[in-house]
Coordinates of C-alpha atoms in Angstrom, one line a residue:
Chain A
X4 CA -241.9 -20.2 105.8
X5 CA -245.1 -21.5 107.4
X6 CA -247.4 -20.3 110.1
X7 CA -246.6 -17.1 112.0
X8 CA -243.1 -15.7 112.1
X9 CA -241.8 -12.9 114.3
X10 CA -238.5 -10.9 114.0
X11 CA -236.4 -10.2 115.9
X12 CA -236.6 -13.0 118.4
X13 CA -234.7 -11.0 121.0
X14 CA -234.3 -7.3 121.3
X15 CA -232.5 -5.1 123.9
X16 CA -233.1 -1.4 123.6
X17 CA -232.5 1.7 125.6
X18 CA -235.3 4.0 126.8
X19 CA -234.5 6.6 124.1
X20 CA -234.3 4.1 121.2
X21 CA -236.8 3.5 118.4
X22 CA -237.3 0.0 117.2
X23 CA -239.9 -2.1 115.4
X24 CA -241.2 -5.6 115.8
X25 CA -242.4 -7.5 112.8
X26 CA -244.9 -10.2 112.4
X27 CA -245.8 -12.1 109.2
X28 CA -248.5 -14.8 108.8
X29 CA -248.5 -17.3 105.9
X30 CA -251.9 -18.8 106.7
X31 CA -254.2 -16.5 104.7
X32 CA -255.9 -15.2 107.8
X33 CA -257.7 -11.9 108.1
X34 CA -257.2 -11.0 111.7
X35 CA -253.9 -10.3 113.5
X36 CA -253.2 -9.6 117.1
X37 CA -250.4 -8.2 119.4
X38 CA -250.2 -9.6 122.9
X39 CA -247.9 -8.8 125.8
X40 CA -246.8 -11.5 128.2
X41 CA -245.1 -10.3 131.4
X42 CA -243.8 -12.6 134.1
X43 CA -246.5 -14.3 136.1
X44 CA -249.3 -12.4 134.3
X45 CA -251.8 -13.6 131.7
X46 CA -251.3 -12.7 128.1
X47 CA -252.6 -9.2 127.6
X48 CA -254.3 -8.3 124.4
X49 CA -252.8 -5.1 123.0
X50 CA -254.2 -4.5 119.5
X51 CA -256.4 -6.3 117.0
X52 CA -256.6 -5.8 113.3
X53 CA -259.4 -7.3 111.3
X54 CA -259.1 -7.0 107.5
X55 CA -256.3 -4.4 108.0
X56 CA -258.5 -2.2 110.2
X57 CA -257.7 -1.7 113.8
X58 CA -260.7 -2.9 115.8
X59 CA -259.2 -3.0 119.3
X60 CA -256.8 -0.9 121.2
X61 CA -256.7 -2.2 124.7
X62 CA -255.7 1.0 126.5
X63 CA -252.1 0.7 125.3
X64 CA -249.8 3.6 125.9
X65 CA -248.9 5.7 122.8
X66 CA -245.3 4.6 123.0
X67 CA -246.5 1.5 121.3
X68 CA -247.7 2.1 117.8
X69 CA -249.1 -0.7 115.6
X70 CA -249.2 -0.8 111.8
X71 CA -250.9 -3.3 109.5
X72 CA -250.0 -2.6 105.9
X73 CA -251.8 -5.7 104.7
X74 CA -253.5 -8.8 106.0
X75 CA -250.2 -10.7 106.2
X76 CA -248.0 -8.2 108.0
X77 CA -248.2 -6.5 111.4
X78 CA -245.7 -4.2 113.0
X79 CA -245.3 -2.8 116.4
X80 CA -243.3 0.4 116.5
X81 CA -241.6 1.1 119.8
X82 CA -240.3 4.4 121.1
X83 CA -239.3 5.9 124.5
X84 CA -240.1 2.7 126.3
X85 CA -239.9 2.1 130.0
X86 CA -238.1 -0.8 131.8
X87 CA -241.6 -2.2 132.8
X88 CA -242.3 -2.7 129.1
X89 CA -239.8 -5.5 129.1
X90 CA -241.8 -8.6 128.3
X91 CA -242.5 -11.3 125.6
X92 CA -244.5 -9.8 122.7
X93 CA -246.5 -12.3 120.8
X94 CA -248.2 -11.9 117.5
X95 CA -251.1 -14.1 116.5
X96 CA -253.5 -14.5 113.6
X97 CA -256.9 -16.0 113.0
X98 CA -259.3 -16.5 110.2
X99 CA -261.3 -13.7 111.5
X100 CA -265.0 -13.6 112.5
X101 CA -266.3 -16.7 114.1
X102 CA -262.8 -18.2 114.4
X103 CA -261.8 -19.0 117.9
X104 CA -258.4 -20.5 117.3
X105 CA -255.5 -18.1 117.1
X106 CA -252.1 -19.1 115.7
X107 CA -249.2 -17.6 117.6
X108 CA -245.7 -16.7 116.5
X109 CA -242.7 -17.6 118.7
X110 CA -242.6 -14.1 120.2
X111 CA -240.0 -11.4 120.6
X112 CA -238.3 -11.2 124.0
X113 CA -237.9 -7.4 124.6
X114 CA -235.6 -6.0 127.3
X115 CA -235.6 -2.3 127.9
X116 CA -232.6 -1.0 129.7
Chain B
X29 CA -260.1 -8.0 137.5
X30 CA -258.9 -11.3 136.1
X31 CA -261.8 -13.0 134.3
X32 CA -260.0 -16.3 133.7
X33 CA -258.1 -17.8 136.6
X34 CA -255.7 -20.8 136.8
X35 CA -255.0 -21.1 140.5
X36 CA -252.3 -23.8 140.2
X37 CA -249.1 -22.3 138.8
X38 CA -247.6 -25.8 138.6
X39 CA -248.4 -29.5 138.6
X40 CA -246.2 -32.6 138.6
X41 CA -247.6 -36.0 137.5
X42 CA -246.0 -39.4 136.9
X43 CA -245.9 -40.7 133.4
X44 CA -248.9 -42.8 132.6
X45 CA -251.1 -41.2 135.2
X46 CA -253.9 -38.6 134.7
X47 CA -253.1 -34.9 134.6
X48 CA -256.0 -32.6 135.6
X49 CA -255.6 -28.9 134.9
X50 CA -258.2 -26.5 136.3
X51 CA -259.6 -23.2 135.2
X52 CA -262.3 -20.8 136.6
X53 CA -263.9 -17.9 134.9
X54 CA -266.2 -15.1 136.0
X55 CA -267.9 -13.8 132.8
X56 CA -271.0 -15.8 132.0
X57 CA -271.0 -14.3 128.5
X58 CA -268.0 -16.3 127.3
X59 CA -269.2 -18.5 124.5
X60 CA -266.2 -20.6 123.8
X61 CA -263.3 -22.0 125.9
X62 CA -259.9 -23.1 124.7
X63 CA -256.7 -24.7 126.0
X64 CA -253.3 -23.7 124.6
X65 CA -250.0 -25.4 125.2
X66 CA -246.7 -23.6 125.3
X67 CA -243.2 -24.9 125.1
X68 CA -240.2 -22.7 126.0
X69 CA -239.1 -20.4 123.2
X70 CA -242.3 -21.1 121.2
X71 CA -245.6 -19.4 121.0
X72 CA -248.7 -21.0 122.4
X73 CA -250.4 -23.7 120.2
X74 CA -254.0 -24.5 120.2
X75 CA -254.8 -27.8 121.9
X76 CA -258.6 -28.3 122.3
X77 CA -261.7 -26.3 122.7
X78 CA -265.3 -26.5 123.8
X79 CA -268.4 -24.6 123.1
X80 CA -270.4 -23.2 126.0
X81 CA -273.4 -25.3 124.9
X82 CA -271.5 -28.5 125.5
X83 CA -270.1 -30.1 128.7
X84 CA -267.4 -32.3 127.3
X85 CA -265.1 -32.5 124.3
X86 CA -262.6 -35.3 123.7
X87 CA -259.6 -35.5 121.3
X88 CA -257.4 -38.5 121.8
X89 CA -255.7 -38.3 125.2
X90 CA -257.2 -34.8 125.9
X91 CA -260.6 -34.2 127.3
X92 CA -262.0 -30.8 128.3
X93 CA -265.0 -30.7 130.7
X94 CA -267.1 -27.6 131.2
X95 CA -269.3 -26.9 134.2
X96 CA -271.2 -23.7 133.4
X97 CA -273.1 -23.5 136.7
X98 CA -269.8 -23.5 138.5
X99 CA -268.0 -21.5 135.8
X100 CA -265.3 -24.0 135.8
X101 CA -263.5 -26.0 133.2
X102 CA -260.8 -28.7 133.3
X103 CA -258.4 -30.4 131.0
X104 CA -257.7 -34.1 131.5
X105 CA -254.7 -35.7 129.9
X106 CA -254.6 -39.5 130.1
X107 CA -252.2 -41.1 130.0
X108 CA -249.7 -38.3 130.6
X109 CA -246.5 -38.5 128.7
X110 CA -243.1 -36.7 129.2
X111 CA -243.7 -34.7 126.0
X112 CA -246.8 -33.2 127.6
X113 CA -244.5 -31.2 129.9
X114 CA -245.3 -27.6 129.0
X115 CA -247.3 -24.6 130.2
X116 CA -251.0 -24.9 129.6
X117 CA -253.1 -21.8 129.2
X118 CA -256.9 -21.7 129.7
X119 CA -258.7 -19.2 127.5
X120 CA -262.2 -17.9 127.1
X121 CA -263.7 -16.3 124.0
X122 CA -266.3 -13.6 123.5
X123 CA -267.8 -12.5 120.2
X124 CA -266.6 -8.8 119.9
X125 CA -268.4 -7.8 116.7
X126 CA -265.8 -8.6 114.0
X127 CA -263.6 -11.1 115.8
X128 CA -263.3 -13.3 118.9
X129 CA -261.8 -11.5 121.9
X130 CA -259.9 -14.1 123.8
X131 CA -259.0 -13.7 127.5
X132 CA -256.2 -15.9 128.8
X133 CA -255.3 -17.3 132.3
X134 CA -251.9 -17.1 133.8
X135 CA -251.0 -20.7 132.9
X136 CA -250.2 -23.9 134.7
X137 CA -246.8 -25.5 134.2
X138 CA -247.2 -29.3 133.9
X139 CA -244.2 -31.6 134.5
X140 CA -244.7 -35.2 133.6
X141 CA -242.1 -37.3 135.4
X142 CA -240.8 -40.4 133.5

């Protein structure tokens, strides 16, 4: 595997379910990001981890819970979501400080019913 | 408040002609600007960037122009090819202590007609 991978690619869940999105980067990067892309809206930064430490929480509701066990893996735990949370969730990584280029995974298309 | 704006949601261009995608921003503290390209079912991929201290950067068929006084940047693709058909995101970056905080525009869908 190369680059940034995300699983699952598609997820349908009910509002009472608990699920997790997984991201893995094979680039040796130190920073990882979660973005949300809703229809006709710009990519919204949700969380940033730099050297496994969370450095940014962009006012994200607590029903989204990130976890970064190491520099290569990033999870987004989901529980009691709302239909408006349906979106494309993108993971990205970058070398870290001073690195402007982010490498994105293919995304997880989430539908909340 | 949208700090990075792409006012044209779509653009159609004939193959071989020039494609010009535009982007405006409001925060004068941005120090780096980037363009990403996104195909359906894939994540965005980095295309080209420019530092705020420059006004032009060229890479093959792609050139980015920055006008700081107007807070405007543009991406020129010449000649345009059908494979360039994708959504193009403008992004602006700000040093946030330990990492670069990137703000994206809403994207412009480019269609290159053969």
